[in-house]
mmCIF file of C-alpha atoms in Angstrom:
data_model
loop_
_atom_site.group_PDB
_atom_site.id
_atom_site.type_symbol
_atom_site.label_atom_id
_atom_site.label_comp_id
_atom_site.label_asym_id
_atom_site.label_seq_id
_atom_site.Cartn_x
_atom_site.Cartn_y
_atom_site.Cartn_z
ATOM 1 C CA MET A 131 -6.624 -21.429 -24.617
ATOM 2 C CA THR A 132 -6.517 -18.177 -26.566
ATOM 3 C CA ALA A 133 -9.535 -15.990 -27.285
ATOM 4 C CA ALA A 134 -9.503 -17.023 -30.966
ATOM 5 C CA THR A 135 -9.484 -20.698 -30.030
ATOM 6 C CA ARG A 136 -12.381 -20.212 -27.626
ATOM 7 C CA THR A 137 -14.328 -18.351 -30.306
ATOM 8 C CA LEU A 138 -13.760 -21.141 -32.835
ATOM 9 C CA ALA A 139 -14.795 -23.744 -30.294
ATOM 10 C CA THR A 140 -17.972 -21.815 -29.494
ATOM 11 C CA LEU A 141 -18.822 -21.475 -33.191
ATOM 12 C CA ARG A 142 -18.163 -25.150 -33.829
ATOM 13 C CA THR A 143 -20.399 -26.158 -30.961
ATOM 14 C CA GLY A 144 -23.147 -23.748 -31.924
ATOM 15 C CA LEU A 145 -23.133 -24.627 -35.631
ATOM 16 C CA PHE A 146 -22.332 -28.337 -35.604
ATOM 17 C CA GLY A 147 -22.545 -29.400 -31.964
ATOM 18 C CA THR A 148 -25.656 -31.537 -32.418
ATOM 19 C CA ARG A 149 -27.476 -33.163 -35.319
ATOM 20 C CA THR A 150 -30.198 -30.518 -35.153
ATOM 21 C CA ASN A 151 -27.657 -27.686 -35.206
ATOM 22 C CA THR A 152 -25.927 -29.252 -38.198
ATOM 23 C CA LEU A 153 -29.192 -29.565 -40.138
ATOM 24 C CA VAL A 154 -30.150 -25.959 -39.342
ATOM 25 C CA THR A 155 -26.693 -24.740 -40.403
ATOM 26 C CA ALA A 156 -26.847 -26.699 -43.665
ATOM 27 C CA ALA A 157 -30.352 -25.394 -44.435
ATOM 28 C CA THR A 158 -29.248 -21.821 -43.690
ATOM 29 C CA LEU A 159 -26.210 -22.104 -45.948
ATOM 30 C CA LEU A 160 -28.384 -23.523 -48.739
ATOM 31 C CA LEU A 161 -30.836 -20.654 -48.363
ATOM 32 C CA LEU A 162 -28.051 -18.052 -48.373
ATOM 33 C CA SER A 163 -26.550 -19.618 -51.505
ATOM 34 C CA GLN A 164 -29.852 -18.944 -53.280
ATOM 35 C CA ILE A 165 -30.277 -15.389 -51.975
ATOM 36 C CA LEU A 166 -26.829 -13.799 -51.813
ATOM 37 C CA PRO A 167 -25.555 -14.221 -55.414
ATOM 38 C CA PRO A 168 -28.607 -12.543 -57.066
ATOM 39 C CA LEU A 169 -28.586 -9.868 -54.354
ATOM 40 C CA PHE A 170 -24.904 -9.164 -54.950
ATOM 41 C CA ARG A 171 -25.490 -8.940 -58.685
ATOM 42 C CA TRP A 172 -28.380 -6.524 -58.193
ATOM 43 C CA ALA A 173 -26.619 -4.362 -55.582
ATOM 44 C CA VAL A 174 -23.126 -4.262 -57.067
ATOM 45 C CA LEU A 175 -22.522 -5.820 -60.487
ATOM 46 C CA ASP A 176 -25.583 -4.464 -62.310
ATOM 47 C CA ALA A 177 -25.947 -1.330 -60.173
ATOM 48 C CA THR A 178 -25.740 2.267 -61.382
ATOM 49 C CA PHE A 179 -23.702 4.562 -59.156
ATOM 50 C CA THR A 180 -23.724 7.823 -61.151
ATOM 51 C CA GLY A 181 -25.986 9.599 -63.581
ATOM 52 C CA ASN A 182 -29.666 10.445 -63.697
ATOM 53 C CA ALA A 183 -32.759 8.259 -63.679
ATOM 54 C CA GLU A 184 -32.423 7.489 -67.386
ATOM 55 C CA ALA A 185 -29.007 5.960 -66.786
ATOM 56 C CA CYS A 186 -30.455 3.481 -64.300
ATOM 57 C CA THR A 187 -31.555 0.067 -65.491
ATOM 58 C CA ARG A 188 -34.199 -1.938 -63.706
ATOM 59 C CA ALA A 189 -31.856 -4.938 -63.694
ATOM 60 C CA GLY A 190 -29.706 -3.422 -60.948
ATOM 61 C CA ALA A 191 -29.835 -0.998 -58.064
ATOM 62 C CA CYS A 192 -29.858 2.738 -58.771
ATOM 63 C CA TRP A 193 -27.555 4.144 -56.118
ATOM 64 C CA SER A 194 -27.446 7.455 -57.974
ATOM 65 C CA PHE A 195 -31.060 7.873 -56.801
ATOM 66 C CA VAL A 196 -29.840 7.596 -53.206
ATOM 67 C CA ALA A 197 -27.129 10.189 -53.837
ATOM 68 C CA ALA A 198 -29.654 12.568 -55.389
ATOM 69 C CA LYS A 199 -32.419 12.132 -52.795
ATOM 70 C CA LEU A 200 -30.435 11.473 -49.622
ATOM 71 C CA ARG A 201 -31.002 14.961 -48.230
ATOM 72 C CA PHE A 202 -34.742 14.622 -48.747
ATOM 73 C CA ILE A 203 -34.766 11.133 -47.201
ATOM 74 C CA LEU A 204 -32.995 12.456 -44.111
ATOM 75 C CA PHE A 205 -34.633 15.899 -43.747
ATOM 76 C CA ALA A 206 -37.834 15.790 -45.867
ATOM 77 C CA PHE A 207 -39.281 19.268 -46.562
ATOM 78 C CA TYR A 208 -37.067 21.222 -44.166
ATOM 79 C CA PRO A 209 -35.619 24.298 -45.961
ATOM 80 C CA PRO A 210 -32.293 23.291 -47.546
ATOM 81 C CA ASP A 211 -30.455 26.444 -46.435
ATOM 82 C CA LEU A 212 -31.382 25.717 -42.784
ATOM 83 C CA GLN A 213 -30.725 21.979 -42.705
ATOM 84 C CA TRP A 214 -27.824 22.555 -40.347
ATOM 85 C CA ARG A 215 -30.527 22.919 -37.674
ATOM 86 C CA PRO A 216 -31.910 19.354 -37.920
ATOM 87 C CA VAL A 217 -28.329 18.098 -38.155
ATOM 88 C CA LEU A 218 -27.602 19.839 -34.856
ATOM 89 C CA VAL A 219 -30.799 18.351 -33.401
ATOM 90 C CA ILE A 220 -29.602 14.863 -34.343
ATOM 91 C CA LEU A 221 -26.222 15.536 -32.728
ATOM 92 C CA LEU A 222 -27.820 16.894 -29.528
ATOM 93 C CA LEU A 223 -30.140 13.891 -29.232
ATOM 94 C CA ALA A 224 -27.265 11.503 -29.909
ATOM 95 C CA ALA A 225 -25.202 13.237 -27.210
ATOM 96 C CA ILE A 226 -27.937 13.123 -24.539
ATOM 97 C CA LEU A 227 -28.780 9.496 -25.376
ATOM 98 C CA THR A 228 -25.107 8.530 -25.196
ATOM 99 C CA ALA A 229 -24.708 10.276 -21.845
ATOM 100 C CA SER A 230 -27.868 8.566 -20.569
ATOM 101 C CA ALA A 231 -26.443 5.201 -21.602
ATOM 102 C CA MET A 232 -23.290 5.612 -19.494
ATOM 103 C CA PRO A 233 -23.752 4.867 -15.769
ATOM 104 C CA ARG A 234 -21.084 7.356 -14.708
ATOM 105 C CA PHE A 235 -23.304 10.223 -15.909
ATOM 106 C CA TRP A 236 -26.414 9.069 -14.053
ATOM 107 C CA GLY A 237 -27.438 11.759 -11.616
ATOM 108 C CA ARG A 238 -29.155 15.115 -11.208
ATOM 109 C CA PRO A 239 -27.075 16.931 -13.871
ATOM 110 C CA LEU A 240 -28.334 14.439 -16.462
ATOM 111 C CA LEU A 241 -31.926 14.934 -15.323
ATOM 112 C CA LEU A 242 -31.497 18.693 -15.779
ATOM 113 C CA ALA A 243 -29.806 18.223 -19.149
ATOM 114 C CA TRP A 244 -32.802 16.371 -20.628
ATOM 115 C CA PRO A 245 -35.362 19.233 -20.547
ATOM 116 C CA LEU A 246 -32.717 21.716 -21.680
ATOM 117 C CA THR A 247 -31.789 19.490 -24.626
ATOM 118 C CA ILE A 248 -35.441 18.977 -25.581
ATOM 119 C CA LEU A 249 -36.086 22.726 -25.436
ATOM 120 C CA ALA A 250 -33.003 23.441 -27.546
ATOM 121 C CA CYS A 251 -34.079 20.854 -30.137
ATOM 122 C CA TRP A 252 -37.591 22.296 -30.294
ATOM 123 C CA LEU A 253 -36.284 25.847 -30.794
ATOM 124 C CA LEU A 254 -33.850 24.695 -33.466
ATOM 125 C CA MET A 255 -36.533 22.860 -35.426
ATOM 126 C CA GLN A 256 -38.895 25.824 -35.113
ATOM 127 C CA GLY A 257 -36.309 28.092 -36.684
ATOM 128 C CA ALA A 258 -35.909 30.256 -33.607
ATOM 129 C CA PHE A 259 -33.989 33.505 -34.089
ATOM 130 C CA THR A 260 -34.704 33.499 -37.823
ATOM 131 C CA SER A 261 -36.903 35.921 -39.745
ATOM 132 C CA THR A 262 -39.447 33.224 -40.685
ATOM 133 C CA PRO A 263 -40.483 30.461 -38.243
ATOM 134 C CA ILE A 264 -40.588 26.972 -39.721
ATOM 135 C CA PRO A 265 -43.986 25.275 -39.238
ATOM 136 C CA SER A 266 -44.071 21.679 -38.053
ATOM 137 C CA ASN A 267 -45.535 20.468 -41.359
ATOM 138 C CA GLN A 268 -42.099 21.128 -42.864
ATOM 139 C CA TRP A 269 -40.344 19.043 -40.234
ATOM 140 C CA GLY A 270 -39.719 15.453 -41.056
ATOM 141 C CA SER A 271 -37.665 12.323 -41.471
ATOM 142 C CA LEU A 272 -34.791 11.347 -39.165
ATOM 143 C CA PRO A 273 -34.815 14.403 -36.819
ATOM 144 C CA VAL A 274 -38.550 14.007 -36.191
ATOM 145 C CA THR A 275 -38.268 10.243 -35.716
ATOM 146 C CA LEU A 276 -35.475 10.596 -33.152
ATOM 147 C CA PHE A 277 -37.042 13.628 -31.452
ATOM 148 C CA VAL A 278 -40.490 12.079 -30.979
ATOM 149 C CA TRP A 279 -38.991 8.751 -29.906
ATOM 150 C CA ALA A 280 -36.537 10.221 -27.387
ATOM 151 C CA VAL A 281 -38.923 12.807 -25.934
ATOM 152 C CA CYS A 282 -41.907 10.461 -25.614
ATOM 153 C CA PHE A 283 -39.907 7.595 -24.114
ATOM 154 C CA ALA A 284 -38.101 9.879 -21.669
ATOM 155 C CA ALA A 285 -41.328 11.610 -20.591
ATOM 156 C CA ALA A 286 -43.314 8.364 -20.425
ATOM 157 C CA THR A 287 -40.870 6.567 -18.105
ATOM 158 C CA PRO A 288 -41.489 8.626 -14.896
ATOM 159 C CA ILE A 289 -45.237 8.496 -15.581
ATOM 160 C CA ALA A 290 -44.932 4.741 -16.008
ATOM 161 C CA VAL A 291 -43.116 4.399 -12.676
ATOM 162 C CA LEU A 292 -45.965 6.185 -10.894
ATOM 163 C CA LEU A 293 -48.546 4.035 -12.694
ATOM 164 C CA ALA A 294 -46.702 0.826 -11.789
ATOM 165 C CA LEU A 295 -46.471 1.848 -8.131
ATOM 166 C CA ALA A 296 -50.125 2.893 -8.131
ATOM 167 C CA ARG A 297 -51.194 -0.450 -9.564
ATOM 168 C CA ARG A 298 -49.472 -2.209 -6.650
ATOM 169 C CA SER A 299 -50.821 0.261 -4.095
ATOM 170 C CA THR A 300 -53.067 -0.774 -1.219
ATOM 171 C CA LEU A 301 -55.247 2.291 -1.862
ATOM 172 C CA GLY A 302 -58.223 0.943 -3.770
ATOM 173 C CA GLY A 303 -59.114 4.119 -5.654
ATOM 174 C CA LEU A 304 -55.546 4.750 -6.786
ATOM 175 C CA ARG A 305 -55.097 1.127 -7.851
ATOM 176 C CA THR A 306 -58.394 1.129 -9.770
ATOM 177 C CA PHE A 307 -57.475 4.333 -11.617
ATOM 178 C CA SER A 308 -54.101 2.881 -12.600
ATOM 179 C CA VAL A 309 -55.626 -0.393 -13.820
ATOM 180 C CA LEU A 310 -58.299 1.387 -15.862
ATOM 181 C CA TYR A 311 -55.788 3.789 -17.397
ATOM 182 C CA ILE A 312 -53.283 1.081 -18.332
ATOM 183 C CA GLU A 313 -55.847 -1.314 -19.761
ATOM 184 C CA LEU A 314 -57.640 1.434 -21.686
ATOM 185 C CA MET A 315 -54.441 2.708 -23.277
ATOM 186 C CA ARG A 316 -53.100 -0.755 -24.050
ATOM 187 C CA GLY A 317 -56.434 -1.730 -25.565
ATOM 188 C CA THR A 318 -56.456 1.254 -27.941
ATOM 189 C CA PRO A 319 -54.471 1.189 -31.208
ATOM 190 C CA MET A 320 -51.803 3.838 -31.520
ATOM 191 C CA VAL A 321 -53.505 5.077 -34.696
ATOM 192 C CA GLY A 322 -56.599 5.815 -32.602
ATOM 193 C CA ILE A 323 -54.498 7.750 -30.108
ATOM 194 C CA LEU A 324 -53.018 9.829 -32.924
ATOM 195 C CA TYR A 325 -56.478 10.582 -34.308
ATOM 196 C CA VAL A 326 -57.507 11.740 -30.832
ATOM 197 C CA ALA A 327 -54.492 14.077 -30.811
ATOM 198 C CA MET A 328 -55.381 15.377 -34.250
ATOM 199 C CA LEU A 329 -59.190 15.626 -34.115
ATOM 200 C CA ILE A 330 -60.623 15.205 -30.609
ATOM 201 C CA LEU A 331 -58.071 17.095 -28.500
ATOM 202 C CA PRO A 332 -58.448 20.427 -30.381
ATOM 203 C CA MET A 333 -62.225 20.286 -29.882
ATOM 204 C CA ALA A 334 -61.764 19.683 -26.149
ATOM 205 C CA LEU A 335 -59.646 22.803 -25.704
ATOM 206 C CA PRO A 336 -61.208 26.186 -24.871
ATOM 207 C CA ASP A 337 -61.896 28.600 -27.706
ATOM 208 C CA GLY A 338 -58.826 30.503 -28.780
ATOM 209 C CA LEU A 339 -56.436 27.941 -27.275
ATOM 210 C CA SER A 340 -54.612 25.658 -29.686
ATOM 211 C CA PHE A 341 -51.407 23.649 -29.771
ATOM 212 C CA ASP A 342 -49.160 22.631 -32.612
ATOM 213 C CA LYS A 343 -50.031 19.194 -33.985
ATOM 214 C CA MET A 344 -46.520 17.971 -33.250
ATOM 215 C CA LEU A 345 -46.905 18.932 -29.596
ATOM 216 C CA ARG A 346 -50.344 17.274 -29.436
ATOM 217 C CA ALA A 347 -48.927 14.099 -30.938
ATOM 218 C CA ILE A 348 -46.034 14.059 -28.458
ATOM 219 C CA VAL A 349 -48.390 14.468 -25.476
ATOM 220 C CA MET A 350 -50.765 11.709 -26.562
ATOM 221 C CA VAL A 351 -48.009 9.309 -27.597
ATOM 222 C CA THR A 352 -46.285 9.868 -24.245
ATOM 223 C CA LEU A 353 -49.472 8.980 -22.358
ATOM 224 C CA PHE A 354 -49.949 5.952 -24.621
ATOM 225 C CA TRP A 355 -46.400 4.603 -24.225
ATOM 226 C CA ALA A 356 -46.492 5.161 -20.458
ATOM 227 C CA ALA A 357 -49.077 2.383 -20.110
ATOM 228 C CA TYR A 358 -46.820 -0.155 -21.831
ATOM 229 C CA ILE A 359 -43.714 0.867 -19.900
ATOM 230 C CA ALA A 360 -45.693 0.698 -16.637
ATOM 231 C CA GLU A 361 -46.458 -2.989 -17.201
ATOM 232 C CA VAL A 362 -42.790 -3.777 -17.838
ATOM 233 C CA ILE A 363 -41.748 -1.940 -14.673
ATOM 234 C CA ARG A 364 -44.518 -3.663 -12.692
ATOM 235 C CA ALA A 365 -43.074 -7.006 -13.766
ATOM 236 C CA GLY A 366 -39.736 -5.964 -12.274
ATOM 237 C CA LEU A 367 -41.419 -4.844 -9.047
ATOM 238 C CA GLN A 368 -43.233 -8.166 -8.727
ATOM 239 C CA ALA A 369 -39.986 -10.081 -9.236
ATOM 240 C CA LEU A 370 -38.471 -8.595 -6.081
ATOM 241 C CA PRO A 371 -38.968 -10.583 -2.888
ATOM 242 C CA ALA A 372 -41.109 -8.952 -0.223
ATOM 243 C CA GLY A 373 -38.190 -9.175 2.197
ATOM 244 C CA GLN A 374 -36.501 -6.241 0.445
ATOM 245 C CA THR A 375 -39.289 -3.833 1.398
ATOM 246 C CA GLU A 376 -39.684 -5.350 4.847
ATOM 247 C CA ALA A 377 -35.986 -4.915 5.582
ATOM 248 C CA ALA A 378 -36.137 -1.280 4.491
ATOM 249 C CA THR A 379 -39.149 -0.683 6.725
ATOM 250 C CA ALA A 380 -37.331 -2.286 9.643
ATOM 251 C CA LEU A 381 -34.465 0.155 9.080
ATOM 252 C CA GLY A 382 -36.886 3.066 9.321
ATOM 253 C CA LEU A 383 -36.917 4.070 5.670
ATOM 254 C CA GLY A 384 -40.080 5.708 4.348
ATOM 255 C CA PHE A 385 -42.021 4.575 1.292
ATOM 256 C CA TRP A 386 -40.450 6.905 -1.259
ATOM 257 C CA ARG A 387 -36.949 6.457 0.147
ATOM 258 C CA THR A 388 -37.372 2.695 -0.056
ATOM 259 C CA GLN A 389 -38.503 2.921 -3.657
ATOM 260 C CA GLN A 390 -35.646 5.250 -4.581
ATOM 261 C CA LEU A 391 -32.780 3.398 -2.920
ATOM 262 C CA ILE A 392 -33.839 -0.247 -2.893
ATOM 263 C CA VAL A 393 -36.857 -1.247 -4.952
ATOM 264 C CA LEU A 394 -36.694 0.721 -8.209
ATOM 265 C CA PRO A 395 -32.937 0.238 -8.903
ATOM 266 C CA GLN A 396 -33.345 -3.533 -8.617
ATOM 267 C CA ALA A 397 -36.575 -3.533 -10.618
ATOM 268 C CA PHE A 398 -34.990 -1.572 -13.465
ATOM 269 C CA ARG A 399 -32.010 -3.928 -13.481
ATOM 270 C CA ILE A 400 -34.370 -6.868 -13.942
ATOM 271 C CA VAL A 401 -36.378 -5.324 -16.784
ATOM 272 C CA ILE A 402 -33.532 -3.870 -18.869
ATOM 273 C CA PRO A 403 -34.108 -6.347 -21.754
ATOM 274 C CA GLY A 404 -37.841 -5.642 -21.712
ATOM 275 C CA LEU A 405 -37.346 -1.876 -21.739
ATOM 276 C CA VAL A 406 -34.855 -2.037 -24.609
ATOM 277 C CA ASN A 407 -37.177 -4.293 -26.585
ATOM 278 C CA LEU A 408 -40.029 -1.857 -25.933
ATOM 279 C CA ALA A 409 -37.874 1.122 -26.965
ATOM 280 C CA ILE A 410 -37.010 -0.578 -30.260
ATOM 281 C CA GLY A 411 -40.687 -1.273 -30.900
ATOM 282 C CA PHE A 412 -41.556 2.338 -30.118
ATOM 283 C CA LEU A 413 -38.903 3.575 -32.559
ATOM 284 C CA LEU A 414 -40.447 1.522 -35.346
ATOM 285 C CA ALA A 415 -43.948 2.676 -34.348
ATOM 286 C CA THR A 416 -43.074 6.306 -35.091
ATOM 287 C CA SER A 417 -43.871 5.519 -38.738
ATOM 288 C CA LEU A 418 -47.555 5.755 -37.736
ATOM 289 C CA LEU A 419 -47.128 9.523 -37.390
ATOM 290 C CA ALA A 420 -47.828 9.655 -41.110
ATOM 291 C CA VAL A 421 -51.564 9.249 -40.423
ATOM 292 C CA ILE A 422 -51.656 12.787 -39.012
ATOM 293 C CA GLY A 423 -49.414 14.297 -41.667
ATOM 294 C CA ILE A 424 -46.053 14.112 -39.876
ATOM 295 C CA PHE A 425 -43.300 12.741 -42.113
ATOM 296 C CA ASP A 426 -41.056 10.314 -40.271
ATOM 297 C CA LEU A 427 -38.007 8.636 -41.809
ATOM 298 C CA LEU A 428 -39.937 5.807 -43.482
ATOM 299 C CA ASN A 429 -42.540 8.059 -45.073
ATOM 300 C CA ALA A 430 -39.928 10.542 -46.252
ATOM 301 C CA ALA A 431 -38.180 7.674 -48.044
ATOM 302 C CA ARG A 432 -41.456 6.582 -49.618
ATOM 303 C CA ALA A 433 -42.150 10.138 -50.783
ATOM 304 C CA SER A 434 -38.661 10.440 -52.291
ATOM 305 C CA ALA A 435 -39.375 7.512 -54.616
ATOM 306 C CA ALA A 436 -42.622 9.187 -55.733
ATOM 307 C CA ASP A 437 -40.706 12.073 -57.315
ATOM 308 C CA PRO A 438 -41.607 12.072 -61.048
ATOM 309 C CA GLN A 439 -37.918 12.417 -61.935
ATOM 310 C CA TRP A 440 -37.004 9.341 -59.865
ATOM 311 C CA LEU A 441 -40.247 7.421 -59.914
ATOM 312 C CA GLY A 442 -40.313 3.863 -58.645
ATOM 313 C CA PHE A 443 -36.957 3.407 -56.884
ATOM 314 C CA TYR A 444 -38.592 2.214 -53.674
ATOM 315 C CA ASN A 445 -36.157 -0.643 -53.011
ATOM 316 C CA GLU A 446 -33.183 1.704 -52.765
ATOM 317 C CA ALA A 447 -35.104 4.142 -50.545
ATOM 318 C CA TYR A 448 -36.225 1.405 -48.174
ATOM 319 C CA ILE A 449 -32.696 -0.013 -47.989
ATOM 320 C CA VAL A 450 -31.421 3.350 -46.727
ATOM 321 C CA VAL A 451 -34.163 3.397 -44.083
ATOM 322 C CA ALA A 452 -33.447 -0.226 -43.138
ATOM 323 C CA VAL A 453 -29.753 0.561 -42.629
ATOM 324 C CA VAL A 454 -30.579 3.503 -40.330
ATOM 325 C CA TYR A 455 -33.118 1.518 -38.305
ATOM 326 C CA PHE A 456 -30.783 -1.489 -38.078
ATOM 327 C CA ALA A 457 -27.872 0.651 -36.857
ATOM 328 C CA ILE A 458 -30.005 2.173 -34.084
ATOM 329 C CA CYS A 459 -31.770 -1.040 -33.039
ATOM 330 C CA PHE A 460 -28.653 -3.237 -33.191
ATOM 331 C CA GLY A 461 -26.713 -0.670 -31.175
ATOM 332 C CA ALA A 462 -29.513 -0.608 -28.587
ATOM 333 C CA SER A 463 -29.553 -4.390 -28.266
ATOM 334 C CA ARG A 464 -25.767 -4.576 -27.844
ATOM 335 C CA TYR A 465 -25.923 -1.786 -25.265
ATOM 336 C CA SER A 466 -28.578 -3.749 -23.370
ATOM 337 C CA ARG A 467 -26.301 -6.781 -23.120
ATOM 338 C CA TRP A 468 -23.345 -4.630 -22.046
ATOM 339 C CA LEU A 469 -25.362 -2.869 -19.350
ATOM 340 C CA GLU A 470 -26.735 -6.158 -18.008
ATOM 341 C CA ARG A 471 -23.215 -7.552 -17.653
ATOM 342 C CA ARG A 472 -21.929 -4.354 -16.039
ATOM 343 C CA LEU A 473 -24.731 -4.162 -13.486
ATOM 344 C CA ALA A 474 -24.460 -7.882 -12.755
ATOM 345 C CA ALA A 475 -20.698 -7.524 -12.161
ATOM 346 C CA GLY A 476 -21.290 -4.568 -9.845
ATOM 347 C CA ARG A 477 -23.887 -6.552 -7.926
ATOM 348 C CA ARG A 478 -21.476 -9.448 -7.389
ATOM 349 C CA LEU A 479 -18.842 -7.053 -6.101
#
């Protein structure tokens, strides 16, 4: 049986294999027949691809708005003559994330590359080595979304590992601290955490000491996300049989060596789907940065449609954002499945 034949057989079974599947397929096709033709007419047949706002009709999409405002949607208020800097930031983050996704690069060089990449991205966005530094209130859109997401998730993961281990510790004080921290953070809305970063944290600092609001937001969001990641990792630790640790102890391995070589690799393998799902949720949650005046991708798109010259073209702006988010999230989900299969194959070998 060829691959095409197997694919057709799988589709036939999935779509029409049972009476329930057949009814669901028929209902889905009926729904799509009502949605797709008007959508196609709006997006293609009645759409305007060139010209200004006056050339656009409300009957169809105004893709000329996207062409005119794409730079603002992607880079917000960053100076146009220096937009090569956020482009380079996006490329650096994409490179480090791609390297982190490939098992053959896992090791100490990758761990050293992360802080160097983050520092380089921060200096680029700040306008280092230019005559006029660029304040963080001019940063925005896709570079900020990716930067905050990557930095906070990467920094929160080692903190989360320590919290998960502490919550399973036999030391009562350490376990109590971990439980209180995790439950307090998970019981607080992210908006509240951002307000703490914006309003409370500056008042708690000594006189004359202040931090950029972007840095404050990154610190507080990292501490917030660490609590959620810790619970996912703890689930993986609890799924391991006690015999794994006992065998390591019998071989004379210490606590940290056991965690490094035996426990944590297996725990992370178990919770890969949960971590990817959490990462996707965190990416979407970066839109809440708008409450403290930081323009992420979604809010930059909303602001672009508020331009008096292109007022009201929100659908087109949100479609651009949806495409970007879908590309990232769909790629992450497919990577999760690939990594699960790869690690499972390696385990069988």
